[in-house]
JSON list of C-alpha atoms in Angstrom, two decimals:
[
{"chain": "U", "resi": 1, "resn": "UNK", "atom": "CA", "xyz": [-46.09, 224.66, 129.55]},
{"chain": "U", "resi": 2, "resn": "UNK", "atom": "CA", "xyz": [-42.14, 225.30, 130.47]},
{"chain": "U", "resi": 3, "resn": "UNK", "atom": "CA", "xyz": [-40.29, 226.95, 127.58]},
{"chain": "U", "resi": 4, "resn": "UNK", "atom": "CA", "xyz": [-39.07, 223.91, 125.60]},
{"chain": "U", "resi": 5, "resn": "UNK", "atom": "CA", "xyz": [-35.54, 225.94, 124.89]},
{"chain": "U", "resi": 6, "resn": "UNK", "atom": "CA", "xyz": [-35.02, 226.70, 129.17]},
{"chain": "U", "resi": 7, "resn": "UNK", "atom": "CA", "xyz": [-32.08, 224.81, 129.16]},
{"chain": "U", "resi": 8, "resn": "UNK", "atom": "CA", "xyz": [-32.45, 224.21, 132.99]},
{"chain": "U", "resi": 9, "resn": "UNK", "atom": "CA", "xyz": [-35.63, 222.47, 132.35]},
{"chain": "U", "resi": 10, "resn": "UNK", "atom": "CA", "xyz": [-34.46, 220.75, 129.46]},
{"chain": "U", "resi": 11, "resn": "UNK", "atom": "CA", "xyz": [-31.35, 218.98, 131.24]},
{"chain": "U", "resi": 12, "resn": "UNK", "atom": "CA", "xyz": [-33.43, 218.53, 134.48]},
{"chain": "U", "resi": 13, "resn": "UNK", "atom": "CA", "xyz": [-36.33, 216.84, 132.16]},
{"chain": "U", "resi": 14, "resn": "UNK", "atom": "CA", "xyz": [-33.14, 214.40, 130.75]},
{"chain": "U", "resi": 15, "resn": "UNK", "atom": "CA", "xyz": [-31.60, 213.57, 133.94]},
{"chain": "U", "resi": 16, "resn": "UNK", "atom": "CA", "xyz": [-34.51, 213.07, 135.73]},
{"chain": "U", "resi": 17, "resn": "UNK", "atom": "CA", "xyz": [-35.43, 210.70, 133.11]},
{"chain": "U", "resi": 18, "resn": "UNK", "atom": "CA", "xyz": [-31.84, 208.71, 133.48]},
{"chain": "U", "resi": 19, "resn": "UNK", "atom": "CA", "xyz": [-32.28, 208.73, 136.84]},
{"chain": "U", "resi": 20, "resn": "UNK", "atom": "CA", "xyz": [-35.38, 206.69, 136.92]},
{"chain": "U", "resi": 21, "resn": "UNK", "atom": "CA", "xyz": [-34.23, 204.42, 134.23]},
{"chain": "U", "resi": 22, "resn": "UNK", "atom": "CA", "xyz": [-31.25, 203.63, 136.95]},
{"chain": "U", "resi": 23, "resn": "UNK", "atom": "CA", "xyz": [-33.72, 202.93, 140.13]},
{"chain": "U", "resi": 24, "resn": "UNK", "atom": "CA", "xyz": [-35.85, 200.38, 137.87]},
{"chain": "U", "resi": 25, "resn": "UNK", "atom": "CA", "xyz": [-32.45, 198.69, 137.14]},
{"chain": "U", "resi": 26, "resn": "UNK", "atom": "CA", "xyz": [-31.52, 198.89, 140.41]},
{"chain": "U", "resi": 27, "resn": "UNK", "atom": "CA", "xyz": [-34.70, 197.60, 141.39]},
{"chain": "U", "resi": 28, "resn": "UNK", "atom": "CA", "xyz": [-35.15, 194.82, 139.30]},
{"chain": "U", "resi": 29, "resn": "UNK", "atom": "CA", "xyz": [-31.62, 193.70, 139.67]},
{"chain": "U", "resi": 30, "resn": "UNK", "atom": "CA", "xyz": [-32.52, 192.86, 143.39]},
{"chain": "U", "resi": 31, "resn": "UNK", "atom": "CA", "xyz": [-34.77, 190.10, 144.74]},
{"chain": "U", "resi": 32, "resn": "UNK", "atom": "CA", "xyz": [-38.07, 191.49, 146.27]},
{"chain": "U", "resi": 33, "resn": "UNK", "atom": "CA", "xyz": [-36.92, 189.93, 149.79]},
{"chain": "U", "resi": 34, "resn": "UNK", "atom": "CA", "xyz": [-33.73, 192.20, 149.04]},
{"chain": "U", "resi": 35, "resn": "UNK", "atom": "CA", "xyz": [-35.33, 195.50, 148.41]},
{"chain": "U", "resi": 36, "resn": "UNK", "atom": "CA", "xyz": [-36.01, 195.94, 152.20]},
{"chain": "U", "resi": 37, "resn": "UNK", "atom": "CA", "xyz": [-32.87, 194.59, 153.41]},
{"chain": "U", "resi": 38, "resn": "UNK", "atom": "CA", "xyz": [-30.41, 197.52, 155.05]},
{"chain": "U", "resi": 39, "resn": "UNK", "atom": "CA", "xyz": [-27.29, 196.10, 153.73]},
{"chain": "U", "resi": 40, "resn": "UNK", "atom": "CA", "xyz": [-25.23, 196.89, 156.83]},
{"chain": "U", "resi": 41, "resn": "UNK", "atom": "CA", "xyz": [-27.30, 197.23, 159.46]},
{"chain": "U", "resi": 42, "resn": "UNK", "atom": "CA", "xyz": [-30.02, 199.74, 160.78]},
{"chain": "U", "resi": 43, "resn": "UNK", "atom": "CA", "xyz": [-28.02, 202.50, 159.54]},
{"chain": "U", "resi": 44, "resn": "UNK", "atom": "CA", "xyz": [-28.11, 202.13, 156.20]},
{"chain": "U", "resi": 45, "resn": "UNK", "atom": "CA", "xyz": [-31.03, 202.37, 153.83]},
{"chain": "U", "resi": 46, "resn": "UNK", "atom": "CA", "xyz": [-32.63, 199.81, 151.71]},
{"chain": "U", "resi": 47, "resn": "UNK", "atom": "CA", "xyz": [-33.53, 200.07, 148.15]},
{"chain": "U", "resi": 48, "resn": "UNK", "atom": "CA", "xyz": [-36.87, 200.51, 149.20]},
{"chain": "U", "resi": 49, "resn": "UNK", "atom": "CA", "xyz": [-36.16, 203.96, 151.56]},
{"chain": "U", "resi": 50, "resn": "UNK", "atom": "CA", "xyz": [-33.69, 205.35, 149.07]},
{"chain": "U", "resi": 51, "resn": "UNK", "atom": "CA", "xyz": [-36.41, 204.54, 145.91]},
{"chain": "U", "resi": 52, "resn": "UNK", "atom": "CA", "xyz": [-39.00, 206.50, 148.07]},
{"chain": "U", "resi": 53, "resn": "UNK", "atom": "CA", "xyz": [-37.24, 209.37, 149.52]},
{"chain": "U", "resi": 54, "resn": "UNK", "atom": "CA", "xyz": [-35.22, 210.46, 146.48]},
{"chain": "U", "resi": 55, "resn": "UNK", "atom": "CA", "xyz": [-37.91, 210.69, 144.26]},
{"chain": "U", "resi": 56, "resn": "UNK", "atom": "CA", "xyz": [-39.89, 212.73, 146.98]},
{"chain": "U", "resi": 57, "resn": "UNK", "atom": "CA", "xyz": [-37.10, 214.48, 147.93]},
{"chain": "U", "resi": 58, "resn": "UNK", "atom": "CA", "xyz": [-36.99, 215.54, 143.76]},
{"chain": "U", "resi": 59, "resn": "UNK", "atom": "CA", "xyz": [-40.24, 216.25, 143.55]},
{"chain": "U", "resi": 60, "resn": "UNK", "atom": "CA", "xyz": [-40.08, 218.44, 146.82]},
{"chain": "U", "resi": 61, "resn": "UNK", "atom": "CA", "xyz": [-36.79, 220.64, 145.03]},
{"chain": "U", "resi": 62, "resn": "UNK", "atom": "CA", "xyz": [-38.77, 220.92, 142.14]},
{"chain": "U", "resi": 63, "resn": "UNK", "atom": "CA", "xyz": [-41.64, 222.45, 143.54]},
{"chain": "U", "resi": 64, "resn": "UNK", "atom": "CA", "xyz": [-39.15, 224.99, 145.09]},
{"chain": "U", "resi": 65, "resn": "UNK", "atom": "CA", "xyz": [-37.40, 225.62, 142.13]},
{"chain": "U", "resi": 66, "resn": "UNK", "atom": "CA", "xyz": [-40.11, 226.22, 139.79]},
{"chain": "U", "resi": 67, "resn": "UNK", "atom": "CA", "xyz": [-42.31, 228.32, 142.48]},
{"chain": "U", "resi": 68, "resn": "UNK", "atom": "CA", "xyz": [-45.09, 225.44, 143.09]},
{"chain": "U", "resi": 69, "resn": "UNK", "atom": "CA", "xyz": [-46.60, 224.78, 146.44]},
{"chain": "U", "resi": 70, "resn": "UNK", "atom": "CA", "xyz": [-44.72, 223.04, 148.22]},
{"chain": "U", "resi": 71, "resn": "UNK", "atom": "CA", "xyz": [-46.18, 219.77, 148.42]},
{"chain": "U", "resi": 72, "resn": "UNK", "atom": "CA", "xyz": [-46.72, 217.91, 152.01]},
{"chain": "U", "resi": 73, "resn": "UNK", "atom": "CA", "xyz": [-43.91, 216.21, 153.06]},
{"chain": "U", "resi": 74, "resn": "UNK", "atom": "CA", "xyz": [-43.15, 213.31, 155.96]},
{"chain": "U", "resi": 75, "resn": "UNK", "atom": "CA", "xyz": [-39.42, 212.67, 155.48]},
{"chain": "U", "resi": 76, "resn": "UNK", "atom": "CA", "xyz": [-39.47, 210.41, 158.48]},
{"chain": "U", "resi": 77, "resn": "UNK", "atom": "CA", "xyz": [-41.63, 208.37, 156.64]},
{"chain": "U", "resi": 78, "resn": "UNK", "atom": "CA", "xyz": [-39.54, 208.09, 153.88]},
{"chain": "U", "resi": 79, "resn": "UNK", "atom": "CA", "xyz": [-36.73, 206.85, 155.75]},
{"chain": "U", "resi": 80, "resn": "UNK", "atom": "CA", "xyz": [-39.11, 204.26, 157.15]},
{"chain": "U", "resi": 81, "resn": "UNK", "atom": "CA", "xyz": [-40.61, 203.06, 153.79]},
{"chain": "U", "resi": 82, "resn": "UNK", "atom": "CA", "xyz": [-40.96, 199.45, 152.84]},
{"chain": "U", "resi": 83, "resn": "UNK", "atom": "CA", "xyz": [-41.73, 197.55, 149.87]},
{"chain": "U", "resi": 84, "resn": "UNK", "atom": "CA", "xyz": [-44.19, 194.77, 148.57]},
{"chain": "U", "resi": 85, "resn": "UNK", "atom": "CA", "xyz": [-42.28, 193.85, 145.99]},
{"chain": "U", "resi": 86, "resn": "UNK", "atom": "CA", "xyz": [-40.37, 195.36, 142.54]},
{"chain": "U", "resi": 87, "resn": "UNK", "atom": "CA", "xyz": [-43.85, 196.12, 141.05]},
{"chain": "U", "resi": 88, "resn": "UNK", "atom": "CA", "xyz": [-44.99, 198.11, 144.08]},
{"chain": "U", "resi": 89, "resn": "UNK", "atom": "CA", "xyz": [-41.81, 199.50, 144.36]},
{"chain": "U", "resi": 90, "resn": "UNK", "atom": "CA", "xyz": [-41.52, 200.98, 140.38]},
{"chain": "U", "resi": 91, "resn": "UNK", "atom": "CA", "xyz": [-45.20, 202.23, 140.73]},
{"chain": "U", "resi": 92, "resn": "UNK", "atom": "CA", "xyz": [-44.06, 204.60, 143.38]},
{"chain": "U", "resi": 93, "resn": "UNK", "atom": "CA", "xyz": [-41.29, 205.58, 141.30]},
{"chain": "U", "resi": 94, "resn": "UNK", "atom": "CA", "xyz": [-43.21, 206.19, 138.60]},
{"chain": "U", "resi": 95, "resn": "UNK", "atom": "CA", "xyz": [-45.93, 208.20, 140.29]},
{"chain": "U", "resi": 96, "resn": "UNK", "atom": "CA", "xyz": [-43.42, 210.60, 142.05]},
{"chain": "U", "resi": 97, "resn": "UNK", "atom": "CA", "xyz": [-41.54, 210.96, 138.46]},
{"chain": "U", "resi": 98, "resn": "UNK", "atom": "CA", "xyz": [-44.84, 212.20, 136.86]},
{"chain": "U", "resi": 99, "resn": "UNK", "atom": "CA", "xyz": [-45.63, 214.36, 139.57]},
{"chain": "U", "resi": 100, "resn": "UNK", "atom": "CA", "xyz": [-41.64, 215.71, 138.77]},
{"chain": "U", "resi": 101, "resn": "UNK", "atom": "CA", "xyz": [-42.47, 215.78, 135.36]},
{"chain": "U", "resi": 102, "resn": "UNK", "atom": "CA", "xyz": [-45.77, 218.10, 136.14]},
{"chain": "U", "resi": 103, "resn": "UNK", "atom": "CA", "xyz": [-43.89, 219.95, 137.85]},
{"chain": "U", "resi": 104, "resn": "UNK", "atom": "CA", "xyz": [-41.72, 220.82, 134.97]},
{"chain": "U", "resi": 105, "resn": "UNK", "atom": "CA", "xyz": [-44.38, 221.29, 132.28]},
{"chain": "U", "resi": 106, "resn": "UNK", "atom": "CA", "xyz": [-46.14, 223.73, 134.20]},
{"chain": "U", "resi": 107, "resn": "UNK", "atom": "CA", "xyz": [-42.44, 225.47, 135.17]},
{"chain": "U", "resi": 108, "resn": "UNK", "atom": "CA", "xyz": [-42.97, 229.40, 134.45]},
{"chain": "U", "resi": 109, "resn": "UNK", "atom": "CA", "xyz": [-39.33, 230.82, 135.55]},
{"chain": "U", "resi": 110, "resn": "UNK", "atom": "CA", "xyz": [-37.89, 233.40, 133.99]},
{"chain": "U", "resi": 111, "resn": "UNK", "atom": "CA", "xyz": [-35.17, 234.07, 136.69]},
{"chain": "U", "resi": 112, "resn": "UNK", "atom": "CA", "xyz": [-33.42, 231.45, 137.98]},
{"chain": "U", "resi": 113, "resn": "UNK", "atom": "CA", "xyz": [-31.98, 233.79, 140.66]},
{"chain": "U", "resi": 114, "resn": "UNK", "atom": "CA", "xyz": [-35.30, 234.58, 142.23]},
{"chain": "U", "resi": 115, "resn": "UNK", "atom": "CA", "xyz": [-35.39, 233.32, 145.64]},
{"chain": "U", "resi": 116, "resn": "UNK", "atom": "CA", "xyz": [-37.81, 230.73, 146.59]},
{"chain": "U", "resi": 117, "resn": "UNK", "atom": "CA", "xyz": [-39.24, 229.50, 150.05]},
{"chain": "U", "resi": 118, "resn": "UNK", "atom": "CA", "xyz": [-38.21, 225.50, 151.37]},
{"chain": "U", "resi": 119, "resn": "UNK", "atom": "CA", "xyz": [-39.05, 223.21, 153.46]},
{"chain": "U", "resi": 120, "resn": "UNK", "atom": "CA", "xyz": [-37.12, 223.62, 156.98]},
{"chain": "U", "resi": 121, "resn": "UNK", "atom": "CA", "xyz": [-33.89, 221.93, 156.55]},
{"chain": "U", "resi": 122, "resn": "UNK", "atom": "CA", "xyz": [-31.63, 221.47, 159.78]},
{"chain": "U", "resi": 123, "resn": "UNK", "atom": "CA", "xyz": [-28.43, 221.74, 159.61]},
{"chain": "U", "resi": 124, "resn": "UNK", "atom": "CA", "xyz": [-26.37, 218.32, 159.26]},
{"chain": "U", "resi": 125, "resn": "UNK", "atom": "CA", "xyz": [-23.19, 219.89, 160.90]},
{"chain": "U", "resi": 126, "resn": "UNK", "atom": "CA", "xyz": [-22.27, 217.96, 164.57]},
{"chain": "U", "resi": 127, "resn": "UNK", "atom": "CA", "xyz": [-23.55, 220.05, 167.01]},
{"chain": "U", "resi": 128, "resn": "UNK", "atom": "CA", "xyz": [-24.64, 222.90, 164.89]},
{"chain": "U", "resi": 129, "resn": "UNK", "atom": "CA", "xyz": [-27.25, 225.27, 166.33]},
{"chain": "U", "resi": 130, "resn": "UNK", "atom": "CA", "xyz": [-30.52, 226.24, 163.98]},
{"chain": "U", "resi": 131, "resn": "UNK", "atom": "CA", "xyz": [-31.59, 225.28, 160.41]},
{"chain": "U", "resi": 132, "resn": "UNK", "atom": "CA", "xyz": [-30.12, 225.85, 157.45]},
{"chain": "U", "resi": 133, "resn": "UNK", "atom": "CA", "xyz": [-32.11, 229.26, 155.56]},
{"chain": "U", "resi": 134, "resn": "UNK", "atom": "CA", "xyz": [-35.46, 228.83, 154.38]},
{"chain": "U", "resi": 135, "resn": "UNK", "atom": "CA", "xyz": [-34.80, 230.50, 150.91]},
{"chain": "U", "resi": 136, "resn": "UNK", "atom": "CA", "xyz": [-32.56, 229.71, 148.10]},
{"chain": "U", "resi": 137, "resn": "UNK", "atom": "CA", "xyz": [-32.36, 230.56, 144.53]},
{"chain": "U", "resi": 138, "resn": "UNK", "atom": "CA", "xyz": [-34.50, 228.58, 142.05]},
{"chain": "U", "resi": 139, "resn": "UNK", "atom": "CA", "xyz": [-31.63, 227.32, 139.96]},
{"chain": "U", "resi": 140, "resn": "UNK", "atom": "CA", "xyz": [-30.00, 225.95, 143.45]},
{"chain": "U", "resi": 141, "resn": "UNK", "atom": "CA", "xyz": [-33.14, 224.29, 144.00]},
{"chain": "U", "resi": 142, "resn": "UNK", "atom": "CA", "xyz": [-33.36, 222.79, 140.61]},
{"chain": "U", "resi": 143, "resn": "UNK", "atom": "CA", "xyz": [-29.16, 221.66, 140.73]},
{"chain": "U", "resi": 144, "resn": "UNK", "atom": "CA", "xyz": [-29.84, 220.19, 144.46]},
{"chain": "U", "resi": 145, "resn": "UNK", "atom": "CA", "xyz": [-32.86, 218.42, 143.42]},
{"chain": "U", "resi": 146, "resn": "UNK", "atom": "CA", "xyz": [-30.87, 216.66, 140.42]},
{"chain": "U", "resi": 147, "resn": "UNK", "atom": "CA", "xyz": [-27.56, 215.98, 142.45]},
{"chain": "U", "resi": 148, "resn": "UNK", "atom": "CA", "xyz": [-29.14, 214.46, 145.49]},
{"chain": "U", "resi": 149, "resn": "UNK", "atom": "CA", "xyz": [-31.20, 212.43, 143.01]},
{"chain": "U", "resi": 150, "resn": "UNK", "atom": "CA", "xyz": [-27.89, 211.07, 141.55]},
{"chain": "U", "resi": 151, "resn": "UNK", "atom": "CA", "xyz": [-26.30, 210.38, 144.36]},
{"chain": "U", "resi": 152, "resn": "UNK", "atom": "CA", "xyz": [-29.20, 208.29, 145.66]},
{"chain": "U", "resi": 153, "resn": "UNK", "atom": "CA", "xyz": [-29.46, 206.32, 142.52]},
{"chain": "U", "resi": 154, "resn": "UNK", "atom": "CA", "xyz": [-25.33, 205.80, 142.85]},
{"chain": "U", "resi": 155, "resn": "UNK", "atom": "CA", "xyz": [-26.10, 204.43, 146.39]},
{"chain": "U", "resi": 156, "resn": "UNK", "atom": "CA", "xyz": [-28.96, 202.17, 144.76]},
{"chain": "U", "resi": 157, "resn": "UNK", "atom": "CA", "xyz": [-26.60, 200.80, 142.39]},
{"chain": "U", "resi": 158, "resn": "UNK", "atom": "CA", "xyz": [-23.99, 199.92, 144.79]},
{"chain": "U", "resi": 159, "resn": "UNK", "atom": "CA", "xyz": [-26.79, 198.40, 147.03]},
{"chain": "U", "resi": 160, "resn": "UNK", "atom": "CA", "xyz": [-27.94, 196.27, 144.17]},
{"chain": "U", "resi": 161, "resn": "UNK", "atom": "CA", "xyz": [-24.09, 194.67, 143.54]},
{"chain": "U", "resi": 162, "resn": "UNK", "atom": "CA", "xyz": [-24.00, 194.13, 147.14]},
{"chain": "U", "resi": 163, "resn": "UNK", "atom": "CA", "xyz": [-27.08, 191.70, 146.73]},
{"chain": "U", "resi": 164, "resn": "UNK", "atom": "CA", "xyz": [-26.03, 190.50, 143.52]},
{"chain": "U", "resi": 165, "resn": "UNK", "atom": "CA", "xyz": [-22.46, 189.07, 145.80]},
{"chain": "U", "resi": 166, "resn": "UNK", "atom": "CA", "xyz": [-24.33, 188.14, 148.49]},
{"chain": "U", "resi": 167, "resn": "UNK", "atom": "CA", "xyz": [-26.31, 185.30, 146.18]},
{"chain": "U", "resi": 168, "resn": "UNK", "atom": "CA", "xyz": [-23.40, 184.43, 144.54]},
{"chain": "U", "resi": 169, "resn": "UNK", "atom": "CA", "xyz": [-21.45, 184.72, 147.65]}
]
C-alpha cells in the first residue's frame, strides 16, 4: 500500500474524492433526458461524455504516474458515451474512481521525477506536426491527472446550471 505520509498521494486521494462528490451533484442536479443533451450543439459535450472521459482520463494519468500498466484506452469512445440514466451514469463514476483509488493504494513511488511512459497524445496546437512526447515525470502525471479532472467537473457544473435555466426558462 502507498505510503500514507506521500503527500502527493495524500492530496490526489482528497481531490479525487471532491471531485467525484461534484460529478454526482452535477449529475443528479440534471434530468436523465438532460445528461445526454450537448448544451450547444454537437460540439460540446454532455454530462454523460464529460462523466465518462474524465474519470478515464484520471484513471489513465494515474496509471502513468504511479508506474502501472497502462490500462486500454478508446478515447473516441469516451467522447461518444451516452447515458441510461443518473444511476447508470454514477455507477460508471464510481467504478472508474475505485479503479483510481487502486491505483493509489498500490502507488510505490519514491521519485516523483522518474520519467514514465503515456499514452500517445497529439498535439492540440493548429496545424502542429507530431505528438506531444511519450514520457513525462510521474508527479506531472499525477498534477495533469487532478487538473484535467477539475476542469471537467467545472464544465459539469456549468452544464448542470445551464439545464437547471433551461426548465425554469
Amino acid at each position: 500500500m502507498a505510503s500514507e505520509t506521500d503527500p502527493w498521494i495524500a492530496a490526489a486521494r482528497e481531490i479525487l474524492g471532491e471531485a467525484v462528490v461534484d460529478i454526482r451533484a452535477a449529475i443528479e442536479a440534471s434530468p436523465a433526458g438532460m445528461l445526454n443533451d450537448r448544451p450547444a450543439g454537437d460540439d460540446t459535450n454532455s454530462i454523460a461524455v464529460l462523466a465518462v472521459h474524465s474519470m478515464h482520463s484520471t484513471r489513465s494519468w494515474f496509471a502513468v504516474a504511479t508506474g502501472a500498466p497502462l490500462p486500454a484506452r478508446d478515447r473516441a469512445s469516451e467522447f461518444a458515451a451516452t447515458a441510461e440514466g443518473a444511476a447508470h451514469l454514477i455507477a460508471v463514476v464510481d467504478q472508474a474512481r475505485a479503479d483510481c483509488e487502486a491505483l493509489l493504494d498500490d502507488a510505490r513511488v519514491e521519485d516523483w521525477s522518474v520519467a514514465r511512459k503515456t499514452h500517445v497524445r497529439p498535439s492540440p496546437a493548429e496545424g502542429a506536426a507530431g505528438n506531444r512526447p511519450d514520457h513525462v515525470a510521474a508527479a506531472w502525471a499525477l498534477a495533469h491527472a487532478l487538473e484535467h479532472l477539475r476542469e471537467h467537473v467545472g464544465q459539469m457544473a456549468l452544464t448542470a446550471q445551464l439545464h437547471a435555466a433551461k426548465r425554469t426558462g
